[in-house]
Short mmCIF file of C-alpha atoms and ligand atoms in Angstrom, two decimals:
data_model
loop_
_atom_site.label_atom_id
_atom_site.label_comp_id
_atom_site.label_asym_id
_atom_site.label_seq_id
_atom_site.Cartn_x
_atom_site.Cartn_y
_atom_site.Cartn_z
CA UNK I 1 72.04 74.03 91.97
CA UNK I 2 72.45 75.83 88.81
CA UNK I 3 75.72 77.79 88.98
CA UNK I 4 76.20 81.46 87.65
CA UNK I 5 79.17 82.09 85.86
CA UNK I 6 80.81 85.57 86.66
CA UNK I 7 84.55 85.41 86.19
CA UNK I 8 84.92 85.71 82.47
CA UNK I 9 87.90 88.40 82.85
CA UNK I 10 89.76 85.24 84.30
CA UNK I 11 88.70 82.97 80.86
CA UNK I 12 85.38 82.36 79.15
CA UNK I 13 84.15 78.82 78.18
CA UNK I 14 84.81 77.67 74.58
CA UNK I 15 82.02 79.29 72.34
CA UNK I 16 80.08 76.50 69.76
CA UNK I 17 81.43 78.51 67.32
CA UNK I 18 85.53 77.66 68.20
CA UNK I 19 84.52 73.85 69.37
CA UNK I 20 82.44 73.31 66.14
CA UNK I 21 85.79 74.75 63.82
CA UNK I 22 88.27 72.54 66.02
CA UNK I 23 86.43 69.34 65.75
CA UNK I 24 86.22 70.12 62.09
CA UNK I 25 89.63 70.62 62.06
CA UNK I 26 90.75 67.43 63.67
CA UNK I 27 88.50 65.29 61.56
CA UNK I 28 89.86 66.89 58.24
CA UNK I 29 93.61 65.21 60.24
CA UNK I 30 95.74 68.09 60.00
CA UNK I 31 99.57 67.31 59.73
CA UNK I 32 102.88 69.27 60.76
CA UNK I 33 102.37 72.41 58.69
CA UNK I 34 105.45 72.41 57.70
CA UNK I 35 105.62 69.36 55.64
CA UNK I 36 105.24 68.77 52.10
CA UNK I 37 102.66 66.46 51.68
CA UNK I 38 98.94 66.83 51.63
CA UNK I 39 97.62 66.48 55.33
CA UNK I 40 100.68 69.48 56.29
CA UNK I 41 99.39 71.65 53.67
CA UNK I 42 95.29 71.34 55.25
CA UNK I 43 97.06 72.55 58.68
CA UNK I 44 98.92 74.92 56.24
CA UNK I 45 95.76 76.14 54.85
CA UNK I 46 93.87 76.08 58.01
CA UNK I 47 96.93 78.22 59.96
CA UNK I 48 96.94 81.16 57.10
CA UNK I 49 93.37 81.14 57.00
CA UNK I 50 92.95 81.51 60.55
CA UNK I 51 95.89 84.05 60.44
CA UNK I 52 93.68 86.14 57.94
CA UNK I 53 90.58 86.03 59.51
CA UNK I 54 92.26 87.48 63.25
CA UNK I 55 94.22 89.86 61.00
CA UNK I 56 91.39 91.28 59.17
CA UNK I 57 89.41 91.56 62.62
CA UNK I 58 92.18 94.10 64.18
CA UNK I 59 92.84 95.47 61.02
CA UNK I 60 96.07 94.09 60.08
CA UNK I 61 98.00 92.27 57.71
CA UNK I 62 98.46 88.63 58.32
CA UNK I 63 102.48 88.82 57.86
CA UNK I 64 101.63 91.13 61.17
CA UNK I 65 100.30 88.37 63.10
CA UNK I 66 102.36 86.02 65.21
CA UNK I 67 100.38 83.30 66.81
CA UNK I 68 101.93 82.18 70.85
CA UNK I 69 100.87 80.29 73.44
CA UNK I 70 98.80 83.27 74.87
CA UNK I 71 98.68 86.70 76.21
CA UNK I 72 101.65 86.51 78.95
CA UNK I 73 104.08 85.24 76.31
CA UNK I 74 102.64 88.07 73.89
CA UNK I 75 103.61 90.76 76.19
CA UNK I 76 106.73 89.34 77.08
CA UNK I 77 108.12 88.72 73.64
CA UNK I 78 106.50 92.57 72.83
CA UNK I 79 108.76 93.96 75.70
CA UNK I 80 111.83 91.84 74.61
CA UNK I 81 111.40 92.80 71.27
CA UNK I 82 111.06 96.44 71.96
CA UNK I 83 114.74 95.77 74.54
CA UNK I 84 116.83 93.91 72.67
CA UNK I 85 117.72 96.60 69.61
CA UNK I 86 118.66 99.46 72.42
CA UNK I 87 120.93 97.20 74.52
CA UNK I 88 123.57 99.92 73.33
CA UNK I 89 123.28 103.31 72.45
CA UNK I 90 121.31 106.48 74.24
CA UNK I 91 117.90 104.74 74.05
CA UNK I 92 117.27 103.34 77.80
CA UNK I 93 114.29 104.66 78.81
CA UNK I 94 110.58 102.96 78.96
CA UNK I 95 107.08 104.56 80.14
CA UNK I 96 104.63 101.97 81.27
CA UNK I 97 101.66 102.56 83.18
CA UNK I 98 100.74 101.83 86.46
CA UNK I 99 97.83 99.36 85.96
CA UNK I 100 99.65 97.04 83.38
CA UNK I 101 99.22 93.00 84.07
CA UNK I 102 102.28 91.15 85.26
CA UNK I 103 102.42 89.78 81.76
CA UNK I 104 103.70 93.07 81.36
CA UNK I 105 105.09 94.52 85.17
CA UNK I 106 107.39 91.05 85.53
CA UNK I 107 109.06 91.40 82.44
CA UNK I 108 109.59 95.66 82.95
CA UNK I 109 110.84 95.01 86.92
CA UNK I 110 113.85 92.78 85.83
CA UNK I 111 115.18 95.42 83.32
CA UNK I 112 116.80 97.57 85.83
CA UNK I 113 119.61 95.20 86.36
CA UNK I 114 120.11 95.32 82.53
CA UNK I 115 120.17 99.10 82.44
CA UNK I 116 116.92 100.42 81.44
CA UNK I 117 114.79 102.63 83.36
CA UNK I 118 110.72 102.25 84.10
CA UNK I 119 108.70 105.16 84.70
CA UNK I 120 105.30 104.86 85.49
CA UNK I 121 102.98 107.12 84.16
CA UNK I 122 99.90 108.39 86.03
CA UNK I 123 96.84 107.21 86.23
CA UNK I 124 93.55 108.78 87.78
CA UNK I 125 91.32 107.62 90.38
CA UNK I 126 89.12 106.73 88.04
CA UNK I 127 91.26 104.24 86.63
CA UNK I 128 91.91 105.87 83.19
CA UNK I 129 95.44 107.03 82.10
CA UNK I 130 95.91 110.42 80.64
CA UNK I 131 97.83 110.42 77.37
CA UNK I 132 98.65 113.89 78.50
CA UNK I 133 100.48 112.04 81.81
CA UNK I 134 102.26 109.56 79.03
CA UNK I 135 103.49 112.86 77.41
CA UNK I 136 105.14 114.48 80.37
CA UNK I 137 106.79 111.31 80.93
CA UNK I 138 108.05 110.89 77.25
CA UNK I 139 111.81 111.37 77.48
CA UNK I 140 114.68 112.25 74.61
CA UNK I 141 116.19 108.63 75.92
CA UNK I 142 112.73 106.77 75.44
CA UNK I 143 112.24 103.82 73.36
CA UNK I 144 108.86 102.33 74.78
CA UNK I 145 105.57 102.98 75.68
CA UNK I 146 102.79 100.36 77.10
CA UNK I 147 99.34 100.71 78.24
CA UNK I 148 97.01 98.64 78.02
CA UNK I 149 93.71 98.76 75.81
CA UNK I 150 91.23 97.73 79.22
CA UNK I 151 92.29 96.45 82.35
CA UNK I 152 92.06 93.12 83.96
CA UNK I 153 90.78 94.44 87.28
CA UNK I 154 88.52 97.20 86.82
CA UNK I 155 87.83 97.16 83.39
CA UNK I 156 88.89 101.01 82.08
CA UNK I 157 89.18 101.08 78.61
CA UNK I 158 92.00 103.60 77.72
CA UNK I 159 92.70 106.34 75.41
CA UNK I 160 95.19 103.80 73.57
CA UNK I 161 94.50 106.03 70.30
CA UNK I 162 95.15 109.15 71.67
CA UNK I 163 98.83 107.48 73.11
CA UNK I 164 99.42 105.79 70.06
CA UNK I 165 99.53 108.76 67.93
CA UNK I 166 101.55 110.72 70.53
CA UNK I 167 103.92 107.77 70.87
CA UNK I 168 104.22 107.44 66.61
CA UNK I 169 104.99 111.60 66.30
CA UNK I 170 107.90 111.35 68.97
CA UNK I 171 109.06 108.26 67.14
CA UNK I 172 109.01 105.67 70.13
CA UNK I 173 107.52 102.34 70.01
CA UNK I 174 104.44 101.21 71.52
CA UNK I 175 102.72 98.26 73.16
CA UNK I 176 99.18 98.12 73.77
CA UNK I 177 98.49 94.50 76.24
CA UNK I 178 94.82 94.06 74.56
CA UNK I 179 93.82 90.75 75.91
CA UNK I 180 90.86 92.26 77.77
CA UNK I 181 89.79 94.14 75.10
CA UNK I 182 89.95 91.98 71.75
CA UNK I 183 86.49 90.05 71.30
CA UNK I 184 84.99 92.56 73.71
CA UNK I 185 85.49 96.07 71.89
CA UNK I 186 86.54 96.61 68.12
CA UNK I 187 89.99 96.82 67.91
CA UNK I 188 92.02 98.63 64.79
CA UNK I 189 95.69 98.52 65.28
CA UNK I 190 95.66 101.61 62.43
CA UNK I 191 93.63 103.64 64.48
CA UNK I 192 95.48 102.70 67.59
CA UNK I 193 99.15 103.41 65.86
CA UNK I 194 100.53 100.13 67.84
CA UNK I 195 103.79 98.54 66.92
CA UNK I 196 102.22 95.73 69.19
CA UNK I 197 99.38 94.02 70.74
CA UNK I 198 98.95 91.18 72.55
CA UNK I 199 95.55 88.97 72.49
CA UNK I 200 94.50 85.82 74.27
CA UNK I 201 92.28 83.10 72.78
CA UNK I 202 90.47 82.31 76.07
CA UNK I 203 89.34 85.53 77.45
CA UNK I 204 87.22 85.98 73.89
CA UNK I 205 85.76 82.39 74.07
CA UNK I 206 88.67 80.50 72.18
CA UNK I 207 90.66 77.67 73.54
CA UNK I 208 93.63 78.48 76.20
CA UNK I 209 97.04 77.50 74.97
CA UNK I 210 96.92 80.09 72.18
CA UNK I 211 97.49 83.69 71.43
CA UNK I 212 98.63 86.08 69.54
CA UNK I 213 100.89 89.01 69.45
CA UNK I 214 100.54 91.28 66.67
CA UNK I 215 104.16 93.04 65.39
CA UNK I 216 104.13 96.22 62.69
CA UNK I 217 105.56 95.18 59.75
CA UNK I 218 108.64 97.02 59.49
CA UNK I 219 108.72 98.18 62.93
CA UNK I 220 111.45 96.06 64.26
CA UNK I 221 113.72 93.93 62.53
CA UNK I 222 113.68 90.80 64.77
CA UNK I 223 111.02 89.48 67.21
CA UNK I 224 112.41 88.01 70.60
CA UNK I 225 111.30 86.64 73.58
CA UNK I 226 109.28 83.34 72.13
CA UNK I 227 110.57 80.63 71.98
CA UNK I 228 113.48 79.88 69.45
CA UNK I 229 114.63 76.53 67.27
CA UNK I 230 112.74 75.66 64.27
CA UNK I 231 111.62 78.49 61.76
CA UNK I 232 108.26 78.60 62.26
CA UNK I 233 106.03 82.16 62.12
CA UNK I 234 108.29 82.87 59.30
CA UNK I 235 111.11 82.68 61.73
CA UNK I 236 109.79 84.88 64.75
CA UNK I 237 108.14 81.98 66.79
CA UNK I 238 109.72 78.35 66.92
CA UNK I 239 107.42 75.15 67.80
CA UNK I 240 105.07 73.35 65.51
CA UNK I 241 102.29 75.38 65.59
CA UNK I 242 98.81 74.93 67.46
CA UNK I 243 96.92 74.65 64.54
CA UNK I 244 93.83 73.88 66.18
CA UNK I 245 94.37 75.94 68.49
CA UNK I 246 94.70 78.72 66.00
CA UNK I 247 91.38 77.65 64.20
CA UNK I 248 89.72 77.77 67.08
CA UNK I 249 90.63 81.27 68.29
CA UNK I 250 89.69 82.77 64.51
CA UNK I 251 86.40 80.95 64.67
CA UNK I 252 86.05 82.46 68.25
CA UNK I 253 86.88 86.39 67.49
CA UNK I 254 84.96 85.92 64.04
CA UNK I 255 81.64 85.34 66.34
CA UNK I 256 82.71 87.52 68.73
CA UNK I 257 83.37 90.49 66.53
CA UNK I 258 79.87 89.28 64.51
CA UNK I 259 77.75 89.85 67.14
CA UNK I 260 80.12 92.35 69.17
CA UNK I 261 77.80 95.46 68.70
CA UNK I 262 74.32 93.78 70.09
CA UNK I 263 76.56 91.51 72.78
CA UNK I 264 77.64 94.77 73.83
CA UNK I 265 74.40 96.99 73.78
CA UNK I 266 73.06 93.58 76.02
CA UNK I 267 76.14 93.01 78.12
CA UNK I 268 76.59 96.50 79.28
CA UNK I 269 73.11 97.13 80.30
CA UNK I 270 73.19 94.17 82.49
CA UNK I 271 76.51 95.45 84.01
CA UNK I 272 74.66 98.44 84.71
CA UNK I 273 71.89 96.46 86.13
CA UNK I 274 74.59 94.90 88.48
CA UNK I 275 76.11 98.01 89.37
CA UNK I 276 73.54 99.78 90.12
CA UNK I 277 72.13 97.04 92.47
CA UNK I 278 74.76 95.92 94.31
CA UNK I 279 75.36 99.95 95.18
CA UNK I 280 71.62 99.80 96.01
CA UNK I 281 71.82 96.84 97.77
CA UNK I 282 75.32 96.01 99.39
CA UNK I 283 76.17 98.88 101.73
CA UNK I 284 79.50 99.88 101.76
CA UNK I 285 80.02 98.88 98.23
CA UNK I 286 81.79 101.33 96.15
CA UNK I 287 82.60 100.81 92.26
CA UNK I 288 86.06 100.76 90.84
CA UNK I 289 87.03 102.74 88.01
CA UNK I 290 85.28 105.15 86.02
CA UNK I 291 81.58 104.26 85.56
CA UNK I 292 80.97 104.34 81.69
CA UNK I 293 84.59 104.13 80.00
CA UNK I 294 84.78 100.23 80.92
CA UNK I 295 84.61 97.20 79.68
CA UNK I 296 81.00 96.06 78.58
CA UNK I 297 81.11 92.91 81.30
CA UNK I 298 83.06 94.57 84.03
CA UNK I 299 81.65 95.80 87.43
CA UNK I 300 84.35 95.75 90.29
CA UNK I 301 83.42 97.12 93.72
CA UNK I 302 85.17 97.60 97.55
CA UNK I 303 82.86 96.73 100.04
CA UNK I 304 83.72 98.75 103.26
CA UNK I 305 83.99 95.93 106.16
CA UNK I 306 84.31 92.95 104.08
CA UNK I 307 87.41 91.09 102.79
CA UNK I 308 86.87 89.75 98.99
CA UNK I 309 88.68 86.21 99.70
CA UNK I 310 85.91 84.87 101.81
CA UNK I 311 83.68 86.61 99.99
CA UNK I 312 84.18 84.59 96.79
CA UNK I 313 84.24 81.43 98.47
CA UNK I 314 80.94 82.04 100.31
CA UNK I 315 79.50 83.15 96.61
CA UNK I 316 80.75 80.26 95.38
CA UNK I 317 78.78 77.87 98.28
CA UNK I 318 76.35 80.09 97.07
CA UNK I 319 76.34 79.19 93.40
CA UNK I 320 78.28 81.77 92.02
CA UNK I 321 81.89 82.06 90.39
CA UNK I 322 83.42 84.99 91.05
CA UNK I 323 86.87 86.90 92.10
CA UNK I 324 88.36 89.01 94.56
CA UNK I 325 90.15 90.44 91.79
CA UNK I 326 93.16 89.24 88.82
CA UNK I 327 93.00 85.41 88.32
CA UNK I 328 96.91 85.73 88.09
CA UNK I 329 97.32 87.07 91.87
CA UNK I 330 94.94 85.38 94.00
CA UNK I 331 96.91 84.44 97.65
CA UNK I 332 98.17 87.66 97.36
CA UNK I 333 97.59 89.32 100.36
CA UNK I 334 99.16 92.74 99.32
CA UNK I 335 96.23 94.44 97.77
CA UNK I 336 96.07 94.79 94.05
CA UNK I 337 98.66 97.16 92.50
CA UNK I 338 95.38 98.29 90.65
CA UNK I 339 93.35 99.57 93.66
CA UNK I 340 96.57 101.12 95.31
CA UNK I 341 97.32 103.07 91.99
CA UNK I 342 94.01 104.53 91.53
CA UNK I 343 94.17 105.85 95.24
CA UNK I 344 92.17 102.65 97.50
CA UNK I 345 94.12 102.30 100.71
CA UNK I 346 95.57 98.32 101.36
CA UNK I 347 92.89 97.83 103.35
CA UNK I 348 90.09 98.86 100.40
CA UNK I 349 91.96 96.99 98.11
CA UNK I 350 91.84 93.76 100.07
CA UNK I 351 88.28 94.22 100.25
CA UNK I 352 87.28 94.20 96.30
CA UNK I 353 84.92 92.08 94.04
CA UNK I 354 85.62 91.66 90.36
CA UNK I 355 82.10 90.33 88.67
CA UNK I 356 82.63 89.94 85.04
CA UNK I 357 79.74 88.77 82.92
CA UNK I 358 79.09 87.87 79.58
CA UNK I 359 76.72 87.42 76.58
CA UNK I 360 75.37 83.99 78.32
CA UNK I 361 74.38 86.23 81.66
CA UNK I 362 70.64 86.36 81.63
CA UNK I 363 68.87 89.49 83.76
CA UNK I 364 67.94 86.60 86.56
CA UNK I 365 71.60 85.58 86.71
CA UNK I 366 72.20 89.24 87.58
CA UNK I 367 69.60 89.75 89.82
CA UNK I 368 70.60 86.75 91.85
CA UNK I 369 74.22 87.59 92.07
CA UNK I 370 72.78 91.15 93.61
CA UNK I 371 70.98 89.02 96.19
CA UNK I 372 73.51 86.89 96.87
CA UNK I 373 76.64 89.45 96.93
CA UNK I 374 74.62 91.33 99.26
CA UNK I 375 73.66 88.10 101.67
CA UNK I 376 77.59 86.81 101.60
CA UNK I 377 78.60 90.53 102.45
CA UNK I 378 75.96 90.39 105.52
CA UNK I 379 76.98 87.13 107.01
CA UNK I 380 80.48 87.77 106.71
CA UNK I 381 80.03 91.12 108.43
CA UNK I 382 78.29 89.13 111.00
CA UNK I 383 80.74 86.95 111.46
CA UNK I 384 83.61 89.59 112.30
CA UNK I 385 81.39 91.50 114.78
CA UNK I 386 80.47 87.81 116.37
CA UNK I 387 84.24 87.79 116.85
N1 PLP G 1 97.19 90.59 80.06
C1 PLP G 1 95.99 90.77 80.63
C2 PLP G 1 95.40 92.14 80.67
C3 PLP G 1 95.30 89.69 81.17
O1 PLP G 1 94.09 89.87 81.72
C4 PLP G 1 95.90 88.40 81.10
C5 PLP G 1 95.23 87.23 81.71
O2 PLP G 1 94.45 87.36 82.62
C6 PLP G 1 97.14 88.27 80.48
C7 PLP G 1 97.77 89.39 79.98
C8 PLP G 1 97.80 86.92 80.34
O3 PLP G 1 97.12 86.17 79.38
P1 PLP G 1 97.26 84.55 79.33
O4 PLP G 1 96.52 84.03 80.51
O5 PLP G 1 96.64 84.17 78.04
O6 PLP G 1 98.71 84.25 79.36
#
């Protein structure tokens, strides 16, 4: 059975592009980059290079560019950095929004203990925060702002430029978790007025393991929150570096960001293909989030009567990959802090389908997952008024 691939908001296979670079890489026999001999200073080469290319995508300078071991350690060492500097003085506040991965929530929930104070902005039922909401919020005592560029979930892309200037003329900091959006949209941190983003290698078709977190130059004075020991990243990141990792990732957003414009244009009018038949198709099935300010692969729904665990497990007998919602929570039985901040009740929010496609979707891939959504959603409805 040919399988149809529709969770690429959880990770995306490795593009040619990234495998083609890495095997390149590993026959050239990269050393330790830090070494002073001629097989450290390819993997030397090879690092910067990669550093440049990623840099130049987001419109940055490489010194701006840290590279980690993925999104979740991104936003982490972001928040820490952002922490660490107003551990004394009148600077204790932080303004986060309600939608934020855990990459970015876990990290914010343990800083009460420390002293330091989370508001949550709004955010509207069509799953876009206002920077007019981030405003109101703004305190004299806050340091930090962060909002994502696109959610996980529902795939609102939001007004991150808009906040960022807002954030830069009342002089606090902000964070901007992009690992949705990087490879997907174009991304300029100049435009957005970010003191950080975080990005993710595998989300964009580069290999897991690898990330990167972008840091202002002159912003802060000291990056924490990664790991520390040797001075690698120029101090800000200890642990020989993933060279190949790195290679693979700038080959990755390099074809990405090549072909961004027509992947786009061909992405998002199969999403609105999907969308547009599963609410033809599936009844009960209502969209999450606002219908064009998304995320060209996104379509996530709540279909009334149906719960989206065994729905993705009867897709998946079915041939398809798909998700009841973040890869990250999945067992959680709660309802996705998403859903419940853009107004679904626990009970809608237990009920939702996250179908992300991709460049590789074809217009029969689509049309089957239509069929098939709609079948699953049938038999399982079935099955709960069988008893
Ligand atoms: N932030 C967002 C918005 C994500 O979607 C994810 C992963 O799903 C992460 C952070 C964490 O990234 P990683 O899996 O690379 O640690």
């Amino acid at each position: 059975m040919k399988r149809i691939y529709a969770d690429s908001a959880a990770t995306t296979p490795l593009c040619a592009a990234a495998a083609k670079a890495m095997s390149e890489y590993y026959e050239l026999g990269g050393g330790n980059p830090s070494g002073l001999y001629a097989e450290a200073r390819t993997a030397k080469d090879a690092l910067e290079r990669s550093r440049a290319v990623i840099a130049e995508w987001i419109g940055a300078k490489p010194s701006e560019i840290i590279f980690t071991s993925g999104g979740t350690e991104a936003d982490n060492a972001a928040i820490r950095t952002a922490v660490e500097p107003n551990r004394s003085g009148d600077k204790f506040h932080i303004v986060a929004s309600p939608i934020e991965h855990h990459a970015v929530t876990k990290p914010l929930g343990s800083l009460y203990e420390e002293g330091f104070y989370v508001d949550r902005c709004g955010v509207g039922n069509d799953g876009v925060v206002s920077a007019d909401d981030v405003a109101r919020a703004i305190q004299p005592e806050t340091f930090l702002v962060s909002v994502m560029t696109a959610n996980n979930e529902i795939g609102t892309v939001q007004p991150v430029e808009e906040i960022g200037e807002l954030c830069r003329s009342r002089g606090v900091l902000f964070h901007t978790d992009a690992v949705q959006a990087v490879g997907h949209i174009p991304i300029d941190v100049r435009k957005i007025k970010c003191d950080f983003l975080a990005a993710s290698a595998h989300k964009f078709g580069g290999p897991t393991g690898i990330g990167f977190l972008y840091v202002r130059d002159g912003c802060v004075e000291h990056v924490y929150g990664t790991p520390v020991g040797g001075g690698q990243e120029r101090g800000r990141r200890a642990g020989t570096e993933n060279v190949a990792g790195a290679v693979g990732m700038a080959a990755a957003l390099d074809h990405a960001m090549t072909y961004c414009k027509t992947t786009g244009y061909l992405v998002t009018t199969l999403r609105d293909r999907l969308i547009d038949g599963i609410l033809r198709e599936v009844p009960g099935a209502v969209l999450n989030g606002d219908r064009e300010r998304r995320l060209p692969g996104n379509a996530n729904f709540c279909i009334e009567g149906v719960t989206g665990e065994p729905l993705v497990l009867l897709l998946d007998e079915a041939g398809i990959s798909a998700s009841s919602g973040s890869a990250c929570t999945t067992g959680n039985t709660e309802g996705s802090h998403v859903l419940r901040a853009i107004g679904r009740t626990p009970e809608e929010s237990r009920s939702a389908l996250r179908l992300t496609i991709s460049g590789d979707t074809t217009q029969a891939d689509v049309d089957e997952i239509i069929r098939a959504v709609r079948d699953c959603a049938a038999k399982l409805r079935g099955m709960s008024k069988g008893g």
